[in-house]
Amino acid sequence: MSYVLTGRGGLLNDSTQARVRAALDALGYTPNVLARGLRGVRTALFGAIARDFRHPSIVAVIDALVRAARVVGYEMIVSTTEASAPDTLNLAMLMKEQLCDGVALVGDVPDESVLWDRYGEIALPAVGVLQGSRPLPVANVTVDNQAGATLALEHLLALGHSRIAFIGAGWIHGSRERRRVVEQFRAAGRLTGSAEFIIDTENTPEGGAHALETLWQLPEHPTALFAATDTVAIGVLARAAELGISVPQDLSVVGFDNIAHSAFLVPALTTVAQPFEAIAHQAIGLLVAGATTGMGTAEPHLIPPTLVTRSSTAAAQRN
């Protein structure tokens, strides 16, 4: 029986395997996952530790991870840390004790040095997801933020905008990478306007709303705006309506993520689409390999984004 249950049925002929499986079905036998793990057999469980569940991009990639894991016969245990490195470490250890074969660490945390200084003690295969493209001690799968920000800016430039503002999402590494592209465009003379057109805020609608108010208090206004996340862009659109700023006539707005309801905003949001499905499949593939042969080299795997053009952007008005 153990040869069939542990996947070594090839040692038995087909008729014997069939009889064993028929007997197990008749008895209603269910394998004991914990016992299998204690014998060193893979448990077909992965963990996913999310930075938080407040941001739609995190939720979207967790959903994609669960579905990608099931394609290869795995289930996922999911939890959140509220952006705390110590909580991430504790959860990773708990998932190891629950005999997970590996863990996806979704989203970066502000005190990440604490996480990486101690993660090696846990000895559980891991892959970073949506943590930016910087080198990590583990393999890392993320959207190509430089390519995505370039798509957003080139779209606005093609529409005749050069006074383009940027609202960043604070300490999040993906947002920092998008901001660097904006700064490179400004240094190359492709963007004009005040240096105060670059603002950092919290990754919330409230942060986006407050940042737009700040921009509209400047002597010169931008004609277009690139928000580091759709969450920030939602706040921009809401506050623009309150201030009587017409989007896209007075201000074109581009977001980043393509979260589920970005197409249903008023106006519908032009945005850089994160390839959540592709990111998830790449991450799960790395975890499957890690559970079998070890994680291999720690390097970023950059997945290219696409631009989704909707009605929040339009040609610049002559002024």
Short mmCIF file of N, CA, C and O in Angstrom, two decimals, residues 132-244:
data_model
loop_
_atom_site.label_atom_id
_atom_site.label_comp_id
_atom_site.label_asym_id
_atom_site.label_seq_id
_atom_site.Cartn_x
_atom_site.Cartn_y
_atom_site.Cartn_z
N GLY A 132 9.75 44.13 -5.68
CA GLY A 132 10.71 44.94 -6.42
C GLY A 132 11.82 44.07 -6.98
O GLY A 132 11.92 42.88 -6.69
N SER A 133 12.68 44.69 -7.78
CA SER A 133 13.68 43.92 -8.52
C SER A 133 15.05 43.90 -7.86
O SER A 133 16.01 43.39 -8.46
N ARG A 134 15.17 44.45 -6.67
CA ARG A 134 16.48 44.43 -6.02
C ARG A 134 16.85 43.00 -5.63
O ARG A 134 15.98 42.15 -5.46
N PRO A 135 18.15 42.71 -5.46
CA PRO A 135 18.55 41.36 -5.06
C PRO A 135 18.02 41.01 -3.67
O PRO A 135 18.06 41.82 -2.75
N LEU A 136 17.53 39.79 -3.53
CA LEU A 136 17.07 39.28 -2.25
C LEU A 136 17.81 37.98 -1.94
O LEU A 136 18.38 37.36 -2.84
N PRO A 137 17.80 37.53 -0.70
CA PRO A 137 18.43 36.25 -0.38
C PRO A 137 17.69 35.05 -0.96
O PRO A 137 18.19 33.93 -0.92
N VAL A 138 16.47 35.27 -1.46
CA VAL A 138 15.69 34.21 -2.09
C VAL A 138 15.30 34.64 -3.50
O VAL A 138 15.40 35.82 -3.85
N ALA A 139 14.87 33.71 -4.32
CA ALA A 139 14.36 34.06 -5.64
C ALA A 139 13.19 35.02 -5.50
O ALA A 139 12.45 34.97 -4.52
N ASN A 140 13.02 35.89 -6.48
CA ASN A 140 12.04 36.96 -6.37
C ASN A 140 11.32 37.12 -7.71
O ASN A 140 11.97 37.24 -8.75
N VAL A 141 10.00 37.08 -7.68
CA VAL A 141 9.21 37.23 -8.89
C VAL A 141 8.40 38.52 -8.78
O VAL A 141 7.63 38.69 -7.82
N THR A 142 8.55 39.41 -9.73
CA THR A 142 7.88 40.70 -9.64
C THR A 142 7.62 41.24 -11.04
O THR A 142 8.20 40.78 -12.03
N VAL A 143 6.73 42.21 -11.11
CA VAL A 143 6.52 42.92 -12.36
C VAL A 143 7.77 43.75 -12.66
O VAL A 143 8.49 44.17 -11.74
N ASP A 144 8.03 43.97 -13.93
CA ASP A 144 9.13 44.84 -14.33
C ASP A 144 8.67 46.29 -14.14
O ASP A 144 8.02 46.87 -15.02
N ASN A 145 9.00 46.87 -13.00
CA ASN A 145 8.52 48.20 -12.66
C ASN A 145 9.09 49.27 -13.57
O ASN A 145 8.40 50.25 -13.91
N GLN A 146 10.33 49.11 -13.99
CA GLN A 146 10.93 50.10 -14.89
C GLN A 146 10.18 50.11 -16.22
O GLN A 146 9.85 51.17 -16.75
N ALA A 147 9.91 48.93 -16.75
CA ALA A 147 9.18 48.86 -18.02
C ALA A 147 7.77 49.42 -17.86
O ALA A 147 7.26 50.12 -18.75
N GLY A 148 7.12 49.13 -16.73
CA GLY A 148 5.76 49.61 -16.51
C GLY A 148 5.69 51.12 -16.40
O GLY A 148 4.81 51.76 -17.00
N ALA A 149 6.60 51.71 -15.64
CA ALA A 149 6.61 53.17 -15.51
C ALA A 149 6.92 53.83 -16.85
O ALA A 149 6.36 54.88 -17.18
N THR A 150 7.79 53.21 -17.62
CA THR A 150 8.11 53.75 -18.95
C THR A 150 6.88 53.73 -19.85
O THR A 150 6.62 54.69 -20.58
N LEU A 151 6.11 52.65 -19.80
CA LEU A 151 4.86 52.58 -20.57
C LEU A 151 3.93 53.73 -20.21
O LEU A 151 3.34 54.37 -21.08
N ALA A 152 3.78 53.97 -18.91
CA ALA A 152 2.88 55.03 -18.46
C ALA A 152 3.33 56.40 -18.96
O ALA A 152 2.53 57.19 -19.48
N LEU A 153 4.62 56.69 -18.80
CA LEU A 153 5.12 58.01 -19.17
C LEU A 153 5.13 58.20 -20.69
O LEU A 153 4.78 59.28 -21.19
N GLU A 154 5.51 57.17 -21.43
CA GLU A 154 5.51 57.29 -22.89
C GLU A 154 4.09 57.50 -23.42
O GLU A 154 3.89 58.24 -24.39
N HIS A 155 3.11 56.88 -22.78
CA HIS A 155 1.72 57.07 -23.18
C HIS A 155 1.31 58.53 -23.00
O HIS A 155 0.72 59.15 -23.90
N LEU A 156 1.65 59.12 -21.86
CA LEU A 156 1.29 60.51 -21.60
C LEU A 156 2.05 61.46 -22.50
O LEU A 156 1.50 62.46 -23.00
N LEU A 157 3.33 61.19 -22.75
CA LEU A 157 4.12 62.04 -23.64
C LEU A 157 3.56 61.99 -25.06
O LEU A 157 3.50 63.02 -25.75
N ALA A 158 3.11 60.81 -25.49
CA ALA A 158 2.55 60.69 -26.83
C ALA A 158 1.25 61.49 -26.97
O ALA A 158 0.89 61.90 -28.08
N LEU A 159 0.59 61.72 -25.84
CA LEU A 159 -0.64 62.52 -25.86
C LEU A 159 -0.34 64.02 -25.77
O LEU A 159 -1.27 64.84 -25.73
N GLY A 160 0.92 64.38 -25.74
CA GLY A 160 1.31 65.79 -25.73
C GLY A 160 1.56 66.37 -24.35
O GLY A 160 1.76 67.58 -24.21
N HIS A 161 1.57 65.53 -23.32
CA HIS A 161 1.83 66.02 -21.96
C HIS A 161 3.33 66.03 -21.67
O HIS A 161 4.05 65.11 -22.07
N SER A 162 3.77 67.05 -20.98
CA SER A 162 5.13 67.05 -20.44
C SER A 162 5.13 67.46 -18.97
O SER A 162 6.02 67.07 -18.21
N ARG A 163 4.13 68.27 -18.57
CA ARG A 163 4.00 68.62 -17.14
C ARG A 163 3.29 67.46 -16.44
O ARG A 163 2.09 67.48 -16.20
N ILE A 164 4.08 66.44 -16.14
CA ILE A 164 3.54 65.20 -15.59
C ILE A 164 3.98 65.07 -14.14
O ILE A 164 5.18 65.08 -13.83
N ALA A 165 3.02 64.93 -13.25
CA ALA A 165 3.30 64.73 -11.83
C ALA A 165 3.34 63.24 -11.52
O ALA A 165 2.80 62.41 -12.26
N PHE A 166 4.00 62.92 -10.43
CA PHE A 166 4.06 61.53 -9.95
C PHE A 166 3.71 61.50 -8.48
O PHE A 166 4.24 62.27 -7.67
N ILE A 167 2.78 60.60 -8.10
CA ILE A 167 2.45 60.38 -6.69
C ILE A 167 2.89 58.98 -6.32
O ILE A 167 2.35 57.99 -6.82
N GLY A 168 3.91 58.89 -5.48
CA GLY A 168 4.44 57.60 -5.06
C GLY A 168 3.71 57.04 -3.86
O GLY A 168 2.96 57.73 -3.17
N ALA A 169 3.95 55.74 -3.62
CA ALA A 169 3.28 55.03 -2.53
C ALA A 169 4.25 54.73 -1.39
O ALA A 169 4.31 53.62 -0.87
N GLY A 170 5.04 55.71 -1.03
CA GLY A 170 5.87 55.61 0.16
C GLY A 170 7.03 54.63 0.03
O GLY A 170 7.73 54.59 -0.98
N TRP A 171 7.23 53.79 1.07
CA TRP A 171 8.42 52.96 1.18
C TRP A 171 8.37 51.70 0.32
O TRP A 171 9.36 50.98 0.19
N ILE A 172 7.25 51.39 -0.29
CA ILE A 172 7.12 50.15 -1.06
C ILE A 172 8.15 50.16 -2.20
O ILE A 172 8.24 51.12 -2.97
N HIS A 173 8.94 49.09 -2.32
CA HIS A 173 10.03 49.08 -3.29
C HIS A 173 9.54 49.21 -4.73
O HIS A 173 10.20 49.87 -5.55
N GLY A 174 8.42 48.62 -5.06
CA GLY A 174 7.89 48.77 -6.41
C GLY A 174 7.63 50.22 -6.74
O GLY A 174 7.92 50.70 -7.85
N SER A 175 7.08 50.96 -5.78
CA SER A 175 6.82 52.38 -5.99
C SER A 175 8.12 53.16 -6.15
O SER A 175 8.23 54.07 -6.98
N ARG A 176 9.13 52.81 -5.37
CA ARG A 176 10.42 53.49 -5.49
C ARG A 176 11.02 53.29 -6.88
O ARG A 176 11.61 54.21 -7.46
N GLU A 177 10.87 52.07 -7.42
CA GLU A 177 11.41 51.81 -8.74
C GLU A 177 10.67 52.61 -9.80
O GLU A 177 11.27 53.10 -10.77
N ARG A 178 9.36 52.77 -9.64
CA ARG A 178 8.58 53.58 -10.59
C ARG A 178 8.99 55.05 -10.48
O ARG A 178 9.09 55.75 -11.48
N ARG A 179 9.22 55.50 -9.26
CA ARG A 179 9.66 56.89 -9.07
C ARG A 179 11.00 57.15 -9.74
O ARG A 179 11.21 58.22 -10.35
N ARG A 180 11.92 56.19 -9.65
CA ARG A 180 13.23 56.39 -10.27
C ARG A 180 13.12 56.61 -11.77
O ARG A 180 13.88 57.40 -12.35
N VAL A 181 12.19 55.94 -12.41
CA VAL A 181 11.99 56.15 -13.85
C VAL A 181 11.51 57.57 -14.12
O VAL A 181 11.99 58.23 -15.06
N VAL A 182 10.59 58.07 -13.29
CA VAL A 182 10.12 59.44 -13.45
C VAL A 182 11.29 60.41 -13.30
O VAL A 182 11.44 61.36 -14.09
N GLU A 183 12.14 60.18 -12.32
CA GLU A 183 13.29 61.05 -12.11
C GLU A 183 14.25 60.99 -13.29
O GLU A 183 14.85 62.01 -13.68
N GLN A 184 14.40 59.82 -13.88
CA GLN A 184 15.27 59.68 -15.06
C GLN A 184 14.69 60.47 -16.24
O GLN A 184 15.44 61.13 -16.98
N PHE A 185 13.39 60.40 -16.44
CA PHE A 185 12.76 61.17 -17.51
C PHE A 185 12.93 62.67 -17.28
O PHE A 185 13.16 63.43 -18.23
N ARG A 186 12.82 63.11 -16.03
CA ARG A 186 13.02 64.53 -15.74
C ARG A 186 14.47 64.94 -16.00
O ARG A 186 14.73 65.99 -16.58
N ALA A 187 15.41 64.10 -15.57
CA ALA A 187 16.82 64.42 -15.77
C ALA A 187 17.17 64.50 -17.25
O ALA A 187 18.06 65.28 -17.66
N ALA A 188 16.46 63.73 -18.07
CA ALA A 188 16.70 63.74 -19.52
C ALA A 188 15.97 64.89 -20.21
O ALA A 188 16.07 65.05 -21.43
N GLY A 189 15.23 65.70 -19.45
CA GLY A 189 14.53 66.84 -20.01
C GLY A 189 13.22 66.50 -20.70
O GLY A 189 12.62 67.36 -21.36
N ARG A 190 12.73 65.29 -20.52
CA ARG A 190 11.50 64.88 -21.20
C ARG A 190 10.25 65.29 -20.41
O ARG A 190 9.17 65.35 -20.97
N LEU A 191 10.42 65.55 -19.12
CA LEU A 191 9.33 66.04 -18.28
C LEU A 191 9.66 67.44 -17.82
O LEU A 191 10.82 67.76 -17.52
N THR A 192 8.66 68.30 -17.75
CA THR A 192 8.87 69.69 -17.33
C THR A 192 8.04 69.95 -16.08
O THR A 192 7.36 69.08 -15.56
N GLY A 193 8.11 71.21 -15.63
CA GLY A 193 7.33 71.58 -14.46
C GLY A 193 8.16 71.51 -13.19
O GLY A 193 9.33 71.12 -13.18
N SER A 194 7.51 71.85 -12.10
CA SER A 194 8.17 71.97 -10.80
C SER A 194 8.69 70.63 -10.30
O SER A 194 8.09 69.58 -10.54
N ALA A 195 9.82 70.68 -9.57
CA ALA A 195 10.31 69.48 -8.88
C ALA A 195 9.30 69.00 -7.85
O ALA A 195 9.31 67.82 -7.45
N GLU A 196 8.40 69.91 -7.43
CA GLU A 196 7.36 69.54 -6.47
C GLU A 196 6.25 68.69 -7.10
O GLU A 196 5.32 68.28 -6.42
N PHE A 197 6.38 68.41 -8.39
CA PHE A 197 5.43 67.51 -9.06
C PHE A 197 5.63 66.06 -8.63
O PHE A 197 4.83 65.20 -8.96
N ILE A 198 6.74 65.77 -7.94
CA ILE A 198 6.99 64.41 -7.43
C ILE A 198 6.68 64.39 -5.94
O ILE A 198 7.31 65.11 -5.15
N ILE A 199 5.71 63.59 -5.56
CA ILE A 199 5.22 63.54 -4.17
C ILE A 199 5.14 62.08 -3.74
O ILE A 199 4.77 61.21 -4.53
N ASP A 200 5.48 61.81 -2.49
CA ASP A 200 5.25 60.49 -1.91
C ASP A 200 4.13 60.58 -0.89
O ASP A 200 4.00 61.58 -0.17
N THR A 201 3.35 59.52 -0.81
CA THR A 201 2.23 59.49 0.13
C THR A 201 2.02 58.07 0.60
O THR A 201 2.80 57.16 0.25
N GLU A 202 0.98 57.84 1.38
CA GLU A 202 0.63 56.47 1.77
C GLU A 202 -0.09 55.79 0.62
O GLU A 202 -0.74 56.43 -0.20
N ASN A 203 0.02 54.46 0.60
CA ASN A 203 -0.63 53.69 -0.46
C ASN A 203 -2.10 53.48 -0.12
O ASN A 203 -2.58 52.36 0.10
N THR A 204 -2.84 54.59 -0.09
CA THR A 204 -4.27 54.58 0.24
C THR A 204 -4.98 55.60 -0.65
O THR A 204 -4.35 56.54 -1.16
N PRO A 205 -6.29 55.48 -0.84
CA PRO A 205 -7.03 56.52 -1.55
C PRO A 205 -6.89 57.87 -0.87
O PRO A 205 -6.79 58.91 -1.54
N GLU A 206 -6.88 57.87 0.46
CA GLU A 206 -6.73 59.14 1.19
C GLU A 206 -5.40 59.80 0.87
O GLU A 206 -5.31 61.02 0.74
N GLY A 207 -4.35 58.99 0.75
CA GLY A 207 -3.04 59.52 0.39
C GLY A 207 -3.06 60.17 -0.98
O GLY A 207 -2.51 61.25 -1.18
N GLY A 208 -3.71 59.51 -1.94
CA GLY A 208 -3.81 60.08 -3.28
C GLY A 208 -4.60 61.36 -3.30
O GLY A 208 -4.24 62.33 -3.99
N ALA A 209 -5.71 61.41 -2.54
CA ALA A 209 -6.54 62.61 -2.48
C ALA A 209 -5.76 63.78 -1.90
O ALA A 209 -5.80 64.90 -2.44
N HIS A 210 -5.04 63.54 -0.81
CA HIS A 210 -4.27 64.61 -0.18
C HIS A 210 -3.16 65.10 -1.10
O HIS A 210 -2.90 66.32 -1.20
N ALA A 211 -2.50 64.18 -1.81
CA ALA A 211 -1.42 64.58 -2.71
C ALA A 211 -1.94 65.45 -3.85
O ALA A 211 -1.28 66.41 -4.26
N LEU A 212 -3.11 65.13 -4.38
CA LEU A 212 -3.68 65.97 -5.45
C LEU A 212 -3.96 67.37 -4.93
O LEU A 212 -3.69 68.36 -5.62
N GLU A 213 -4.49 67.49 -3.72
CA GLU A 213 -4.72 68.81 -3.13
C GLU A 213 -3.42 69.61 -3.07
O GLU A 213 -3.39 70.80 -3.39
N THR A 214 -2.34 68.93 -2.66
CA THR A 214 -1.03 69.59 -2.58
C THR A 214 -0.58 70.07 -3.95
O THR A 214 -0.09 71.21 -4.09
N LEU A 215 -0.75 69.25 -4.95
CA LEU A 215 -0.36 69.64 -6.31
C LEU A 215 -1.15 70.84 -6.80
O LEU A 215 -0.63 71.72 -7.48
N TRP A 216 -2.43 70.88 -6.44
CA TRP A 216 -3.29 71.95 -6.94
C TRP A 216 -3.10 73.27 -6.19
O TRP A 216 -3.66 74.28 -6.57
N GLN A 217 -2.28 73.24 -5.16
CA GLN A 217 -1.93 74.48 -4.47
C GLN A 217 -0.67 75.12 -5.05
O GLN A 217 -0.32 76.25 -4.68
N LEU A 218 -0.01 74.42 -5.98
CA LEU A 218 1.19 74.97 -6.62
C LEU A 218 0.80 76.04 -7.62
O LEU A 218 -0.30 76.02 -8.18
N PRO A 219 1.71 77.00 -7.90
CA PRO A 219 1.39 78.06 -8.87
C PRO A 219 1.09 77.51 -10.26
O PRO A 219 0.25 78.05 -10.98
N GLU A 220 1.78 76.44 -10.64
CA GLU A 220 1.54 75.80 -11.94
C GLU A 220 1.05 74.38 -11.71
O GLU A 220 1.59 73.64 -10.88
N HIS A 221 0.01 73.99 -12.43
CA HIS A 221 -0.55 72.67 -12.26
C HIS A 221 -0.02 71.70 -13.31
O HIS A 221 0.26 72.11 -14.45
N PRO A 222 0.10 70.43 -12.97
CA PRO A 222 0.42 69.44 -14.00
C PRO A 222 -0.78 69.24 -14.93
O PRO A 222 -1.92 69.50 -14.55
N THR A 223 -0.51 68.78 -16.14
CA THR A 223 -1.61 68.42 -17.05
C THR A 223 -1.87 66.92 -17.04
O THR A 223 -2.88 66.46 -17.58
N ALA A 224 -0.94 66.17 -16.44
CA ALA A 224 -1.11 64.73 -16.35
C ALA A 224 -0.47 64.23 -15.06
O ALA A 224 0.40 64.91 -14.48
N LEU A 225 -0.89 63.06 -14.64
CA LEU A 225 -0.43 62.52 -13.36
C LEU A 225 -0.28 61.01 -13.49
O LEU A 225 -1.17 60.32 -13.99
N PHE A 226 0.84 60.51 -12.99
CA PHE A 226 1.10 59.07 -12.93
C PHE A 226 1.10 58.67 -11.46
O PHE A 226 1.92 59.15 -10.68
N ALA A 227 0.15 57.84 -11.06
CA ALA A 227 0.06 57.36 -9.69
C ALA A 227 0.75 56.01 -9.58
O ALA A 227 0.58 55.13 -10.44
N ALA A 228 1.53 55.80 -8.52
CA ALA A 228 2.31 54.58 -8.37
C ALA A 228 1.45 53.34 -8.24
O ALA A 228 1.91 52.23 -8.53
N THR A 229 0.20 53.49 -7.78
CA THR A 229 -0.72 52.36 -7.66
C THR A 229 -2.13 52.82 -8.03
O THR A 229 -2.45 54.01 -7.94
N ASP A 230 -2.97 51.87 -8.40
CA ASP A 230 -4.37 52.19 -8.65
C ASP A 230 -5.05 52.68 -7.38
O ASP A 230 -5.98 53.49 -7.43
N THR A 231 -4.62 52.17 -6.24
CA THR A 231 -5.20 52.59 -4.97
C THR A 231 -5.01 54.09 -4.77
O THR A 231 -5.95 54.81 -4.38
N VAL A 232 -3.82 54.59 -5.05
CA VAL A 232 -3.57 56.03 -4.97
C VAL A 232 -4.38 56.77 -6.03
O VAL A 232 -4.97 57.83 -5.77
N ALA A 233 -4.45 56.20 -7.24
CA ALA A 233 -5.19 56.85 -8.32
C ALA A 233 -6.68 56.99 -8.00
O ALA A 233 -7.32 57.97 -8.40
N ILE A 234 -7.24 56.03 -7.28
CA ILE A 234 -8.65 56.11 -6.89
C ILE A 234 -8.90 57.37 -6.06
O ILE A 234 -9.87 58.10 -6.26
N GLY A 235 -8.00 57.65 -5.13
CA GLY A 235 -8.13 58.86 -4.33
C GLY A 235 -7.98 60.12 -5.16
O GLY A 235 -8.67 61.12 -4.94
N VAL A 236 -7.09 60.07 -6.15
CA VAL A 236 -6.92 61.21 -7.05
C VAL A 236 -8.21 61.50 -7.80
O VAL A 236 -8.67 62.66 -7.87
N LEU A 237 -8.83 60.47 -8.37
CA LEU A 237 -10.05 60.67 -9.14
C LEU A 237 -11.18 61.21 -8.27
O LEU A 237 -11.94 62.10 -8.68
N ALA A 238 -11.29 60.66 -7.06
CA ALA A 238 -12.37 61.11 -6.17
C ALA A 238 -12.19 62.57 -5.77
O ALA A 238 -13.14 63.37 -5.82
N ARG A 239 -10.96 62.98 -5.41
CA ARG A 239 -10.73 64.35 -4.98
C ARG A 239 -10.80 65.31 -6.17
O ARG A 239 -11.27 66.45 -6.02
N ALA A 240 -10.39 64.86 -7.35
CA ALA A 240 -10.51 65.70 -8.54
C ALA A 240 -11.97 66.07 -8.78
O ALA A 240 -12.28 67.24 -9.09
N ALA A 241 -12.86 65.12 -8.63
CA ALA A 241 -14.28 65.40 -8.82
C ALA A 241 -14.77 66.43 -7.80
O ALA A 241 -15.53 67.35 -8.13
N GLU A 242 -14.30 66.32 -6.56
CA GLU A 242 -14.71 67.25 -5.51
C GLU A 242 -14.18 68.66 -5.77
O GLU A 242 -14.84 69.65 -5.44
N LEU A 243 -12.98 68.75 -6.35
CA LEU A 243 -12.35 70.05 -6.60
C LEU A 243 -12.76 70.66 -7.94
O LEU A 243 -12.31 71.76 -8.27
N GLY A 244 -13.58 69.97 -8.69
CA GLY A 244 -14.00 70.48 -9.99
C GLY A 244 -12.94 70.35 -11.06
O GLY A 244 -12.96 71.08 -12.07
#
